[in-house]
């Protein structure tokens, strides 16, 4: 219920992660536990990223979402969340790079195109950048007051 407390807990847990459980062990007995802990780590990254984004901490959110797409390059949900965070940061080039990356990865690995939700996330991220670029101009014009007409004789 407490977002700040949840973020602190997630951040602490994520910082403790050191990689797959007993990565050097290949016996069947460890696979289920390894997969379980990997799943918990991925879920923690996604949830913490979402909470950071909702709290206005887009840079930290972007770092968590980048980790997710590095782990699973065809995870469109993580890619979409990353683009949203990049939109909040105003980084148009990084948004374009991420959408191009996921589009190419899906084509290469699955012969597929991004889902409509990914296209929507891309468009919304670009729109967030455009809005943030327009805000300073609007604020400046409001500070200057209404435009004055110069009459010529």
GROMACS .gro file of C-alpha atoms in nm:
model
  153
    1UNK     CA    1   0.000   0.000   0.000
    2UNK     CA    2   0.294   0.233   0.065
    3UNK     CA    3   0.458   0.307  -0.275
    4UNK     CA    4   0.774   0.455  -0.123
    5UNK     CA    5   0.819   0.156   0.106
    6UNK     CA    6   0.749  -0.086  -0.178
    7UNK     CA    7   1.005   0.089  -0.397
    8UNK     CA    8   1.266   0.072  -0.123
    9UNK     CA    9   1.197  -0.300  -0.076
   10UNK     CA   10   1.210  -0.372  -0.449
   11UNK     CA   11   1.529  -0.170  -0.494
   12UNK     CA   12   1.695  -0.354  -0.204
   13UNK     CA   13   1.590  -0.695  -0.334
   14UNK     CA   14   1.702  -0.616  -0.689
   15UNK     CA   15   2.039  -0.491  -0.564
   16UNK     CA   16   2.094  -0.827  -0.388
   17UNK     CA   17   2.047  -1.029  -0.707
   18UNK     CA   18   2.370  -1.187  -0.827
   19UNK     CA   19   2.252  -1.397  -1.119
   20UNK     CA   20   2.085  -1.733  -1.169
   21UNK     CA   21   2.078  -1.966  -0.869
   22UNK     CA   22   2.367  -2.213  -0.877
   23UNK     CA   23   2.434  -2.129  -1.240
   24UNK     CA   24   2.718  -2.381  -1.261
   25UNK     CA   25   2.487  -2.667  -1.156
   26UNK     CA   26   2.315  -2.848  -1.443
   27UNK     CA   27   2.125  -3.125  -1.264
   28UNK     CA   28   1.749  -3.148  -1.294
   29UNK     CA   29   1.694  -3.100  -0.921
   30UNK     CA   30   1.792  -2.729  -0.936
   31UNK     CA   31   1.613  -2.624  -1.256
   32UNK     CA   32   1.270  -2.562  -1.098
   33UNK     CA   33   1.413  -2.351  -0.817
   34UNK     CA   34   1.636  -2.157  -1.056
   35UNK     CA   35   1.339  -2.084  -1.284
   36UNK     CA   36   1.128  -1.979  -0.983
   37UNK     CA   37   1.387  -1.730  -0.859
   38UNK     CA   38   1.448  -1.597  -1.210
   39UNK     CA   39   1.073  -1.542  -1.245
   40UNK     CA   40   1.061  -1.355  -0.914
   41UNK     CA   41   1.353  -1.135  -1.020
   42UNK     CA   42   1.191  -1.050  -1.355
   43UNK     CA   43   0.859  -0.974  -1.182
   44UNK     CA   44   1.036  -0.750  -0.929
   45UNK     CA   45   1.210  -0.558  -1.208
   46UNK     CA   46   0.881  -0.502  -1.392
   47UNK     CA   47   0.685  -0.401  -1.083
   48UNK     CA   48   0.961  -0.174  -0.954
   49UNK     CA   49   0.996  -0.017  -1.298
   50UNK     CA   50   0.623   0.052  -1.309
   51UNK     CA   51   0.626   0.204  -0.959
   52UNK     CA   52   0.927   0.422  -1.038
   53UNK     CA   53   0.756   0.544  -1.354
   54UNK     CA   54   0.436   0.624  -1.162
   55UNK     CA   55   0.645   0.812  -0.902
   56UNK     CA   56   0.809   1.032  -1.164
   57UNK     CA   57   1.143   0.851  -1.147
   58UNK     CA   58   1.167   0.774  -1.518
   59UNK     CA   59   1.544   0.732  -1.522
   60UNK     CA   60   1.539   0.450  -1.267
   61UNK     CA   61   1.236   0.298  -1.439
   62UNK     CA   62   1.420   0.305  -1.773
   63UNK     CA   63   1.719   0.127  -1.617
   64UNK     CA   64   1.496  -0.154  -1.488
   65UNK     CA   65   1.312  -0.187  -1.819
   66UNK     CA   66   1.645  -0.193  -2.007
   67UNK     CA   67   1.754  -0.483  -1.787
   68UNK     CA   68   1.433  -0.665  -1.878
   69UNK     CA   69   1.478  -0.618  -2.253
   70UNK     CA   70   1.842  -0.724  -2.228
   71UNK     CA   71   1.728  -1.045  -2.056
   72UNK     CA   72   1.443  -1.108  -2.302
   73UNK     CA   73   1.482  -0.905  -2.622
   74UNK     CA   74   1.137  -1.004  -2.755
   75UNK     CA   75   0.947  -0.899  -2.441
   76UNK     CA   76   0.720  -0.637  -2.595
   77UNK     CA   77   0.571  -0.536  -2.259
   78UNK     CA   78   0.916  -0.446  -2.125
   79UNK     CA   79   1.003  -0.272  -2.452
   80UNK     CA   80   0.681  -0.069  -2.440
   81UNK     CA   81   0.746   0.028  -2.078
   82UNK     CA   82   1.100   0.129  -2.168
   83UNK     CA   83   0.969   0.350  -2.449
   84UNK     CA   84   0.722   0.509  -2.206
   85UNK     CA   85   1.003   0.586  -1.960
   86UNK     CA   86   1.218   0.726  -2.241
   87UNK     CA   87   0.924   0.944  -2.345
   88UNK     CA   88   0.906   1.083  -1.993
   89UNK     CA   89   1.279   1.157  -2.017
   90UNK     CA   90   1.230   1.331  -2.351
   91UNK     CA   91   1.472   1.103  -2.534
   92UNK     CA   92   1.330   1.076  -2.887
   93UNK     CA   93   1.641   0.907  -3.031
   94UNK     CA   94   1.636   0.633  -2.765
   95UNK     CA   95   1.265   0.573  -2.830
   96UNK     CA   96   1.334   0.532  -3.202
   97UNK     CA   97   1.628   0.300  -3.130
   98UNK     CA   98   1.421   0.083  -2.896
   99UNK     CA   99   1.131   0.050  -3.138
  100UNK     CA  100   1.369  -0.034  -3.422
  101UNK     CA  101   1.547  -0.287  -3.201
  102UNK     CA  102   1.232  -0.470  -3.096
  103UNK     CA  103   1.093  -0.462  -3.450
  104UNK     CA  104   1.415  -0.612  -3.591
  105UNK     CA  105   1.447  -0.869  -3.312
  106UNK     CA  106   1.090  -0.990  -3.361
  107UNK     CA  107   1.147  -1.014  -3.737
  108UNK     CA  108   1.474  -1.203  -3.694
  109UNK     CA  109   1.365  -1.443  -3.420
  110UNK     CA  110   0.999  -1.499  -3.494
  111UNK     CA  111   0.931  -1.363  -3.839
  112UNK     CA  112   0.679  -1.134  -3.670
  113UNK     CA  113   0.602  -0.766  -3.635
  114UNK     CA  114   0.538  -0.578  -3.311
  115UNK     CA  115   0.190  -0.606  -3.164
  116UNK     CA  116  -0.046  -0.306  -3.189
  117UNK     CA  117   0.025  -0.229  -2.823
  118UNK     CA  118   0.393  -0.178  -2.902
  119UNK     CA  119   0.307   0.058  -3.187
  120UNK     CA  120   0.077   0.249  -2.952
  121UNK     CA  121   0.347   0.270  -2.683
  122UNK     CA  122   0.590   0.403  -2.945
  123UNK     CA  123   0.345   0.669  -3.064
  124UNK     CA  124   0.257   0.772  -2.707
  125UNK     CA  125   0.625   0.798  -2.612
  126UNK     CA  126   0.693   1.022  -2.912
  127UNK     CA  127   0.388   1.229  -2.822
  128UNK     CA  128   0.518   1.269  -2.465
  129UNK     CA  129   0.845   1.404  -2.607
  130UNK     CA  130   0.660   1.642  -2.839
  131UNK     CA  131   0.445   1.765  -2.551
  132UNK     CA  132   0.745   1.822  -2.327
  133UNK     CA  133   0.922   2.011  -2.607
  134UNK     CA  134   0.615   2.231  -2.664
  135UNK     CA  135   0.562   2.315  -2.295
  136UNK     CA  136   0.861   2.551  -2.260
  137UNK     CA  137   0.752   2.747  -2.568
  138UNK     CA  138   0.397   2.782  -2.436
  139UNK     CA  139   0.523   2.884  -2.092
  140UNK     CA  140   0.758   3.142  -2.246
  141UNK     CA  141   0.482   3.295  -2.458
  142UNK     CA  142   0.254   3.314  -2.154
  143UNK     CA  143   0.523   3.496  -1.955
  144UNK     CA  144   0.564   3.748  -2.236
  145UNK     CA  145   0.194   3.823  -2.239
  146UNK     CA  146  -0.028   3.872  -2.540
  147UNK     CA  147   0.133   3.960  -2.867
  148UNK     CA  148   0.116   4.330  -2.949
  149UNK     CA  149   0.025   4.451  -3.290
  150UNK     CA  150   0.249   4.699  -3.447
  151UNK     CA  151   0.055   4.938  -3.661
  152UNK     CA  152   0.225   5.079  -3.961
  153UNK     CA  153   0.135   5.414  -4.099
   0.00000   0.00000   0.00000
